[in-house]
XYZ file of C-alpha atoms in Angstrom:
590
model
C -62.374 71.713 12.199
C -65.368 73.276 10.501
C -64.335 76.368 8.552
C -66.315 79.350 7.348
C -66.475 79.873 3.608
C -65.674 83.497 2.983
C -68.065 84.559 5.730
C -67.839 85.894 9.270
C -70.499 87.210 11.585
C -72.046 90.288 10.035
C -71.714 93.429 12.060
C -73.746 96.501 11.269
C -73.820 99.830 13.084
C -75.763 99.199 16.253
C -76.874 95.697 15.178
C -75.271 92.310 14.583
C -76.567 90.128 11.821
C -75.544 86.502 11.940
C -74.804 85.102 8.501
C -75.008 81.342 7.963
C -71.686 79.566 7.569
C -71.538 78.213 4.071
C -69.569 75.779 2.034
C -68.727 77.345 -1.316
C -68.741 75.824 -4.762
C -66.032 77.609 -6.701
C -66.261 77.948 -10.441
C -64.293 80.007 -12.942
C -65.247 83.621 -13.254
C -65.450 85.266 -16.620
C -65.656 89.050 -16.392
C -66.973 91.151 -19.210
C -70.176 91.650 -21.156
C -70.040 88.970 -23.867
C -73.383 87.487 -24.929
C -71.823 84.050 -25.202
C -72.263 82.181 -21.951
C -68.923 80.480 -22.449
C -67.112 78.011 -24.600
C -69.079 75.268 -22.851
C -72.327 76.174 -24.625
C -75.555 78.108 -24.293
C -76.478 81.722 -24.917
C -76.785 84.186 -22.074
C -80.175 85.882 -22.110
C -80.591 89.643 -22.115
C -83.722 89.859 -19.962
C -83.187 91.091 -16.395
C -84.722 88.255 -14.345
C -84.097 90.207 -11.102
C -86.277 93.174 -12.045
C -89.083 93.712 -9.537
C -88.059 90.706 -7.427
C -87.954 90.769 -3.580
C -84.692 91.926 -2.005
C -83.293 91.587 1.531
C -80.200 93.159 3.049
C -78.258 92.893 6.275
C -78.940 96.581 6.974
C -80.152 99.886 5.511
C -78.817 103.323 6.296
C -82.371 104.741 6.170
C -85.854 104.076 4.766
C -84.895 106.238 1.805
C -82.257 103.662 0.870
C -84.356 100.465 0.845
C -82.856 97.211 -0.526
C -85.831 96.954 -2.937
C -84.474 99.919 -4.896
C -81.759 97.775 -6.549
C -84.418 95.885 -8.596
C -87.035 98.608 -9.138
C -85.664 99.702 -12.520
C -85.397 103.322 -11.352
C -81.899 104.726 -12.066
C -82.472 107.486 -9.483
C -83.004 105.197 -6.442
C -80.353 103.261 -4.567
C -79.724 101.060 -1.552
C -77.298 102.135 1.135
C -76.060 100.015 4.050
C -75.063 100.854 7.577
C -71.420 101.867 8.087
C -69.796 98.562 8.919
C -68.298 95.367 7.470
C -69.372 92.950 6.213
C -72.825 93.413 4.665
C -75.072 91.397 2.336
C -77.841 92.071 -0.156
C -79.766 89.262 -1.860
C -82.422 88.916 -4.563
C -85.087 86.189 -4.613
C -85.686 85.236 -8.273
C -88.733 83.162 -7.314
C -87.449 79.909 -8.823
C -84.135 78.206 -9.440
C -82.621 78.892 -12.866
C -79.233 78.883 -14.620
C -77.378 82.151 -14.024
C -74.890 83.352 -16.630
C -74.309 87.011 -15.822
C -74.678 89.436 -12.889
C -74.378 93.219 -13.233
C -73.856 95.716 -10.402
C -74.107 99.511 -10.775
C -72.164 101.022 -7.895
C -72.688 104.394 -6.289
C -69.526 106.154 -5.086
C -69.575 104.082 -1.896
C -68.498 100.830 -3.566
C -66.847 97.628 -2.314
C -63.215 96.787 -2.988
C -63.727 93.171 -1.864
C -66.917 91.251 -2.500
C -68.345 87.893 -3.612
C -71.322 87.049 -5.794
C -73.032 83.910 -4.503
C -75.925 81.656 -5.574
C -78.255 79.450 -3.539
C -81.309 77.250 -4.044
C -82.554 77.549 -0.464
C -81.129 80.804 0.875
C -79.005 78.831 3.362
C -76.232 77.043 1.492
C -74.351 79.370 -0.858
C -72.128 78.903 -3.900
C -69.475 81.529 -4.703
C -69.355 82.256 -8.450
C -67.395 85.491 -8.385
C -64.850 86.939 -5.969
C -62.580 89.983 -6.037
C -60.421 91.999 -3.682
C -59.645 94.736 -6.239
C -63.070 96.189 -6.965
C -63.005 99.677 -8.470
C -66.708 100.593 -8.490
C -68.552 101.840 -11.573
C -70.621 99.434 -13.676
C -69.515 95.801 -13.307
C -70.693 92.899 -15.456
C -69.544 89.451 -14.288
C -70.028 86.407 -16.487
C -70.663 83.518 -14.120
C -71.694 79.862 -14.240
C -74.136 78.287 -11.843
C -77.774 78.067 -10.895
C -79.975 79.127 -8.019
C -83.081 80.890 -6.857
C -81.236 83.468 -4.754
C -78.431 85.801 -5.840
C -76.441 87.406 -3.046
C -73.628 89.961 -2.944
C -71.385 89.492 0.105
C -69.630 92.819 0.753
C -66.356 92.414 2.616
C -64.379 95.692 2.378
C -65.461 99.321 1.761
C -63.735 101.824 -0.494
C -64.941 104.724 1.690
C -65.669 105.429 5.339
C -69.380 105.230 4.546
C -71.466 102.101 4.037
C -72.034 100.336 0.717
C -74.330 101.798 -1.940
C -75.719 100.162 -5.109
C -77.990 101.715 -7.737
C -78.961 98.533 -9.515
C -78.461 94.744 -9.581
C -79.275 92.906 -12.806
C -79.273 89.143 -13.368
C -79.330 87.292 -16.704
C -80.253 83.661 -17.209
C -79.268 81.235 -19.957
C -80.218 77.579 -20.365
C -77.163 75.388 -20.531
C -74.796 78.238 -19.683
C -71.473 76.975 -18.415
C -67.987 78.422 -18.227
C -66.450 75.227 -16.890
C -64.160 73.147 -19.084
C -65.352 69.584 -19.462
C -64.152 67.155 -16.829
C -62.291 64.135 -18.147
C -64.063 60.793 -17.797
C -63.032 59.020 -14.638
C -64.067 57.606 -11.311
C -67.271 58.790 -9.717
C -66.076 58.087 -6.198
C -63.802 60.375 -4.238
C -60.092 59.642 -4.509
C -56.784 61.264 -3.640
C -55.925 63.655 -6.497
C -52.752 65.330 -5.233
C -50.327 62.425 -4.738
C -46.956 63.269 -6.352
C -48.436 66.094 -8.435
C -46.301 69.215 -9.104
C -46.245 71.526 -6.092
C -44.833 75.007 -5.616
C -44.449 77.292 -2.625
C -43.693 80.918 -1.874
C -40.451 79.807 -0.208
C -38.798 76.625 1.108
C -36.178 75.672 3.659
C -33.036 73.621 3.090
C -30.834 73.575 6.165
C -29.101 71.009 8.309
C -32.136 71.052 10.601
C -34.624 70.739 7.736
C -33.080 69.188 4.631
C -34.967 69.649 1.349
C -38.132 70.817 3.091
C -39.663 71.885 -0.215
C -43.208 71.892 -1.558
C -42.925 68.385 -3.032
C -43.029 67.031 0.518
C -46.691 67.948 0.968
C -47.835 65.611 -1.818
C -45.671 62.548 -1.062
C -48.214 60.930 1.289
C -45.523 60.767 3.979
C -46.009 62.488 7.332
C -42.305 62.032 8.078
C -41.414 64.752 5.534
C -42.598 68.356 5.552
C -42.579 71.698 3.755
C -41.298 74.644 5.791
C -41.046 78.322 4.878
C -37.557 79.697 4.355
C -37.758 82.119 7.266
C -39.382 82.119 10.673
C -41.891 84.802 9.897
C -45.656 84.792 9.855
C -46.505 87.023 6.921
C -48.187 85.799 3.739
C -47.066 82.448 2.318
C -48.576 79.856 0.025
C -48.375 76.339 -1.349
C -50.156 75.253 -4.511
C -50.671 71.913 -6.253
C -51.294 71.318 -9.987
C -53.735 68.392 -10.275
C -52.872 68.008 -13.963
C -56.440 68.495 -15.216
C -59.666 70.052 -14.011
C -61.211 68.095 -11.153
C -64.295 68.204 -8.982
C -62.648 69.048 -5.657
C -64.652 67.810 -2.691
C -62.341 67.780 0.286
C -58.972 69.204 1.366
C -56.924 67.822 4.238
C -54.133 69.920 5.761
C -51.722 68.181 8.132
C -49.937 71.042 9.893
C -46.526 71.085 11.489
C -45.965 72.905 14.755
C -45.756 76.206 12.846
C -49.332 76.296 11.597
C -51.486 79.080 10.164
C -54.139 80.667 12.343
C -55.586 82.463 9.308
C -55.580 80.917 5.859
C -57.665 80.569 2.693
C -58.144 77.657 0.303
C -58.431 78.734 -3.331
C -59.102 77.067 -6.665
C -58.082 77.996 -10.209
C -58.419 76.568 -13.707
C -55.383 78.364 -15.137
C -53.088 79.022 -12.156
C -53.525 82.783 -12.535
C -57.110 83.586 -11.577
C -58.088 82.315 -8.150
C -61.422 81.948 -6.409
C -61.976 81.321 -2.726
C -63.009 77.840 -1.646
C -62.782 78.237 2.100
C -61.316 80.547 4.693
C -60.736 80.664 8.437
C -59.071 82.957 10.949
C -59.327 80.532 13.868
C -56.985 77.741 12.788
C -55.632 75.584 15.618
C -53.213 73.348 13.703
C -53.022 69.546 13.877
C -55.247 68.178 11.068
C -57.864 70.269 9.223
C -60.310 68.230 7.133
C -62.185 70.806 5.076
C -65.221 69.916 2.916
C -65.388 71.976 -0.284
C -67.145 71.717 -3.629
C -65.758 73.190 -6.800
C -63.957 72.670 -10.082
C -60.271 73.478 -10.307
C -57.004 72.268 -11.764
C -54.896 74.189 -9.264
C -55.581 74.282 -5.526
C -53.752 76.675 -3.235
C -53.567 77.273 0.500
C -52.728 80.919 1.197
C -51.464 81.524 4.717
C -52.021 84.990 6.118
C -51.220 84.800 9.822
C -49.471 82.198 11.948
C -47.789 81.735 15.288
C -45.491 84.554 16.364
C -42.101 84.130 14.682
C -42.725 80.532 13.718
C -43.141 80.639 9.956
C -45.300 77.866 8.501
C -44.947 74.099 8.098
C -47.122 71.471 6.420
C -46.635 67.717 6.521
C -49.327 66.992 3.930
C -51.658 68.922 1.593
C -54.145 66.289 0.408
C -56.820 67.086 -2.176
C -59.710 64.682 -2.758
C -62.384 64.511 -5.437
C -62.997 63.133 -8.920
C -61.499 63.851 -12.329
C -58.076 65.460 -12.499
C -55.143 63.268 -13.512
C -54.462 61.306 -10.330
C -51.445 59.106 -9.728
C -52.317 56.053 -7.671
C -50.376 56.090 -4.383
C -48.603 52.915 -3.268
C -50.960 50.312 -1.879
C -51.560 50.561 1.829
C -50.153 47.869 4.084
C -52.465 44.923 4.565
C -54.402 45.175 7.791
C -53.957 41.914 9.712
C -57.042 39.980 10.745
C -57.429 37.590 13.629
C -56.721 34.854 14.372
C -53.081 35.849 13.940
C -50.363 33.563 12.623
C -46.651 33.736 13.383
C -44.947 35.375 10.377
C -41.474 36.162 11.728
C -39.527 35.480 14.869
C -36.432 34.323 16.651
C -36.433 31.788 19.492
C -32.668 32.149 19.954
C -31.926 28.442 19.678
C -28.233 27.792 19.229
C -25.003 26.898 20.911
C -23.884 28.750 24.008
C -21.746 31.752 23.128
C -22.869 31.933 19.496
C -23.798 35.283 18.000
C -27.384 36.266 17.179
C -28.579 35.045 13.764
C -26.989 37.434 11.203
C -29.932 36.787 8.858
C -32.230 38.377 11.430
C -30.170 40.824 13.494
C -27.668 43.607 12.843
C -25.334 44.674 15.655
C -25.030 48.447 16.046
C -21.502 49.489 16.984
C -20.387 52.708 18.659
C -21.350 55.105 21.442
C -24.992 55.338 22.415
C -27.339 58.244 21.832
C -29.574 60.418 24.046
C -26.847 60.808 26.657
C -26.120 57.093 27.144
C -22.745 56.132 28.589
C -22.060 52.718 27.044
C -20.199 51.696 23.890
C -22.135 49.143 21.824
C -19.906 46.298 20.653
C -20.099 44.013 17.643
C -21.875 41.207 19.502
C -19.200 40.853 22.191
C -21.996 41.759 24.612
C -24.814 39.873 22.836
C -24.813 36.091 22.579
C -26.993 32.994 22.908
C -26.834 31.115 26.215
C -27.505 27.621 24.827
C -30.857 27.409 26.641
C -32.915 29.200 24.018
C -32.199 32.760 25.171
C -30.372 35.825 23.916
C -28.323 37.575 26.604
C -27.399 41.253 26.207
C -24.821 42.056 28.873
C -24.079 45.526 30.217
C -20.767 45.720 32.035
C -18.137 48.095 33.240
C -15.471 48.051 30.542
C -13.384 50.873 29.082
C -13.253 51.261 25.301
C -9.981 53.063 24.465
C -10.284 55.867 21.916
C -14.038 56.196 22.352
C -15.946 59.249 23.512
C -19.065 59.291 25.666
C -20.731 61.817 27.954
C -18.756 62.247 31.175
C -19.184 59.280 33.516
C -20.188 60.635 36.975
C -18.393 57.751 38.704
C -14.974 58.025 37.040
C -15.359 61.576 35.622
C -13.954 60.269 32.332
C -15.340 61.041 28.834
C -13.905 57.790 27.483
C -16.740 55.250 27.376
C -16.586 53.323 30.686
C -19.251 50.713 29.879
C -20.090 48.286 27.078
C -23.343 46.656 26.041
C -25.274 45.467 22.985
C -27.885 46.884 20.644
C -29.486 44.871 17.816
C -31.892 45.815 15.036
C -33.542 44.170 12.025
C -32.835 46.930 9.500
C -32.368 45.590 5.987
C -33.452 42.135 7.113
C -37.012 42.553 8.325
C -39.544 45.341 8.722
C -43.276 45.389 9.232
C -46.357 47.575 9.204
C -49.153 46.482 11.573
C -49.537 43.264 13.503
C -48.733 41.946 16.964
C -45.109 42.252 18.052
C -44.124 40.609 21.316
C -41.104 39.425 23.253
C -40.611 37.451 26.447
C -37.894 39.216 28.403
C -36.253 39.222 31.808
C -34.992 42.783 32.163
C -31.804 43.924 33.852
C -32.399 45.840 37.041
C -30.004 48.199 38.742
C -29.586 51.958 39.008
C -28.649 53.543 35.699
C -29.665 50.682 33.380
C -32.210 51.067 30.586
C -33.217 47.813 28.820
C -35.659 48.307 25.941
C -37.709 46.465 23.295
C -38.855 48.910 20.642
C -39.292 49.870 16.963
C -38.048 52.681 14.714
C -39.339 53.883 11.356
C -37.304 52.308 8.558
C -37.068 55.757 6.908
C -34.537 56.693 9.577
C -32.072 54.129 8.238
C -32.562 55.079 4.582
C -31.958 58.749 5.377
C -35.345 59.796 4.039
C -36.373 61.064 7.468
C -34.647 62.056 10.680
C -35.645 61.230 14.236
C -38.257 61.889 15.561
C -40.000 62.477 12.205
C -39.462 58.811 11.333
C -41.469 57.661 14.348
C -40.684 55.437 17.315
C -42.776 52.799 19.108
C -41.419 51.875 22.551
C -43.001 48.562 23.487
C -41.037 48.191 26.722
C -38.631 50.468 28.544
C -37.491 49.661 32.070
C -35.249 51.651 34.388
C -33.558 50.398 37.485
C -34.863 53.118 39.786
C -38.455 52.039 39.005
C -38.175 48.253 39.393
C -41.896 47.499 39.153
C -42.778 49.679 36.143
C -42.680 49.035 32.393
C -43.091 52.131 30.215
C -44.387 52.501 26.657
C -44.309 55.528 24.370
C -44.882 56.848 20.865
C -42.576 59.512 19.451
C -43.002 61.679 16.346
C -42.069 65.185 15.276
C -45.002 66.761 17.116
C -44.576 64.690 20.296
C -41.287 63.223 21.408
C -38.915 62.929 24.318
C -40.616 63.985 27.521
C -43.639 65.009 25.458
C -44.113 61.549 23.935
C -47.456 59.763 24.128
C -47.454 56.722 26.369
C -48.352 54.921 29.555
C -46.945 52.847 32.415
C -47.682 49.348 33.638
C -47.262 48.896 37.393
C -46.590 45.569 39.071
C -46.336 44.721 42.734
C -42.787 43.395 42.416
C -39.521 43.769 40.518
C -39.784 43.068 36.782
C -36.144 41.951 36.751
C -36.984 38.956 38.955
C -38.827 37.018 36.223
C -39.639 36.795 32.531
C -42.598 38.857 31.309
C -44.240 39.132 27.896
C -44.221 42.651 26.449
C -46.370 43.235 23.386
C -47.973 45.759 21.084
C -51.032 45.234 18.890
C -50.584 47.662 16.038
C -53.382 48.565 13.642
C -54.076 51.571 11.356
C -56.468 53.159 13.843
C -54.767 52.390 17.165
C -51.819 50.854 18.992
C -52.442 48.826 22.161
C -49.650 48.070 24.660
C -49.745 45.123 27.073
C -47.699 43.223 29.637
C -48.443 39.519 30.206
C -51.663 39.928 28.227
C -52.863 42.866 30.303
C -53.591 45.833 28.032
C -52.716 49.029 29.882
C -52.415 51.800 27.292
C -54.078 52.509 23.930
C -53.055 55.243 21.512
C -56.042 56.129 19.330
C -55.120 57.586 15.944
C -58.066 59.973 15.681
C -57.415 61.350 19.158
C -53.670 61.717 18.546
C -54.217 63.608 15.285
C -56.841 65.806 16.904
C -54.883 66.696 20.030
C -51.176 66.097 19.413
C -50.210 65.995 15.743
C -49.574 63.741 12.729
C -49.795 59.970 13.073
C -46.637 58.500 11.501
C -47.271 54.861 12.390
C -48.507 53.638 9.024
C -45.132 52.878 7.478
C -42.531 50.078 7.801
C -40.747 49.833 11.148
C -37.746 47.768 12.261
C -37.364 45.994 15.614
C -34.677 46.801 18.212
C -33.358 45.301 21.447
C -30.790 46.980 23.655
C -29.537 47.240 27.231
C -28.404 50.852 27.701
C -26.374 52.407 30.502
C -27.179 55.934 31.630
C -29.147 58.590 29.822
C -31.760 61.104 31.002
C -34.525 58.546 31.581
C -32.773 56.106 33.988
C -30.165 58.549 35.252
C -26.467 57.649 35.501
C -24.896 54.751 37.376
C -23.847 55.541 40.937
C -22.624 53.764 44.059
C -25.770 51.616 44.077
C -25.165 50.238 40.576
C -24.226 46.556 40.343
C -22.597 45.344 37.121
C -22.539 43.254 35.022
C -26.283 43.032 34.352
C -28.065 40.820 31.824
C -31.123 41.467 29.702
C -32.355 37.974 28.788
C -34.670 37.518 25.800
C -36.530 34.209 25.382
C -38.070 35.078 22.003
C -39.218 37.841 19.689
C -42.325 37.048 17.600
C -44.364 38.910 14.982
C -47.947 37.807 14.286
C -50.259 38.860 11.466
């Protein structure tokens, strides 16, 4: 999203003046009339370099209030604008020069909110002073920057009339600078905000959102988020202390579902005095990648208006640039390159009736989830067949003392079916590569065999589902015998709103073995059946249209043969049990 920088379309009485969208450089503002440019060096000159220079404005109330009057040196003449917001008035100094001070003599019709900006070309502007508490009178602003043009962007009037200025004076000083020195460091852009101290106006800590505090926006983990304490859309903020002054070049906001429609990015050197970096009132959520240029130790996003009743939520608040005191984030997972090699797998070789290899698979025990009707046993329903296959058997079998959703056949809430579910948690996880399995699925009404992956964070308790992420490589349901389904699930898209596709065959997938695979890379995930790619999830498109991409972390592998649930529907009179899901192998290539 491209954001305006403190500027909207200018509207004057009876005329609209389009102001160029600008990207602001924010530097510290020193108010007052000191002759010293700043601690950084240089003296601020006393000569008014704006005197007699050309002036343009967005509007004039009449010919008797010409913009040129602000530089004519006559204390009796003034400029007055049309009655509308916002307005601009700019002085052309004739050549680029260092600017150390700007003075404004207000008439009674002053601005309460305004920016002083500099530019070399009259198109791209740098904000060097900003206030929302202007009180009129004579203002002298010590600033730091350079430019040929000096502009005052007038954003809010103190009266019902337009804006009126008697005089604008500009002082120049070679070497003037109010900026503290940047520490030596890298000259290339890097992530500055990772694990830096973060604060927020409020945070949430409930059973639905545990420890959703400001620290979550700097942990480089889109499975954790910051959320406001209450579902309201008034003002809120999050700020990050970079540890030292940095050249800030880019800010990336990864929004939760409760995003801000109107927000402002601000920078500060001391955490008390803030200057606008960027602002928008047309936010659409998802991921905002905002280019900015400025020096700041503290960076803040101030949210002003959001979705009705939704509060605000941010997955990540990433700040990029040079300088600061960055902490290096953990190294990214190695991206596999072709040709691939087998790095992990199980060919299920072993004696008939033996359990799956305990060094590779963990048996999950207990009732199913998502409305399933089976009870998963400790490998009583999962065993090798002696011919190089794993068999996961779903059968009608009561488990005394258990509790499941009501079985529509028997009307009992005691689990009426058993099956098996295996995972690799604690034994093997991966990030990126090709994951495939050769499987002959079960196939009758109400059964739901699956080959899939879950984010390892789910098992450590760091994240809940669906925040942890899920990659469904193959799901098959008995009522659709010729279809294999794939899906991606995350906090912003899950359940029936997951992202996925379907592979259609002309026959019944339960009749034969088929190879189900996913090719998983940082920028995309490609799903295939028997080598036929049928669905691709593109990271850039997902982040642009659906929400955060959480598939850049370790995942574990799962196999199960479920009974019932909302996707396949419950067993009925057509259901034939027992049913086997037969797995020839599971392989991982990198």
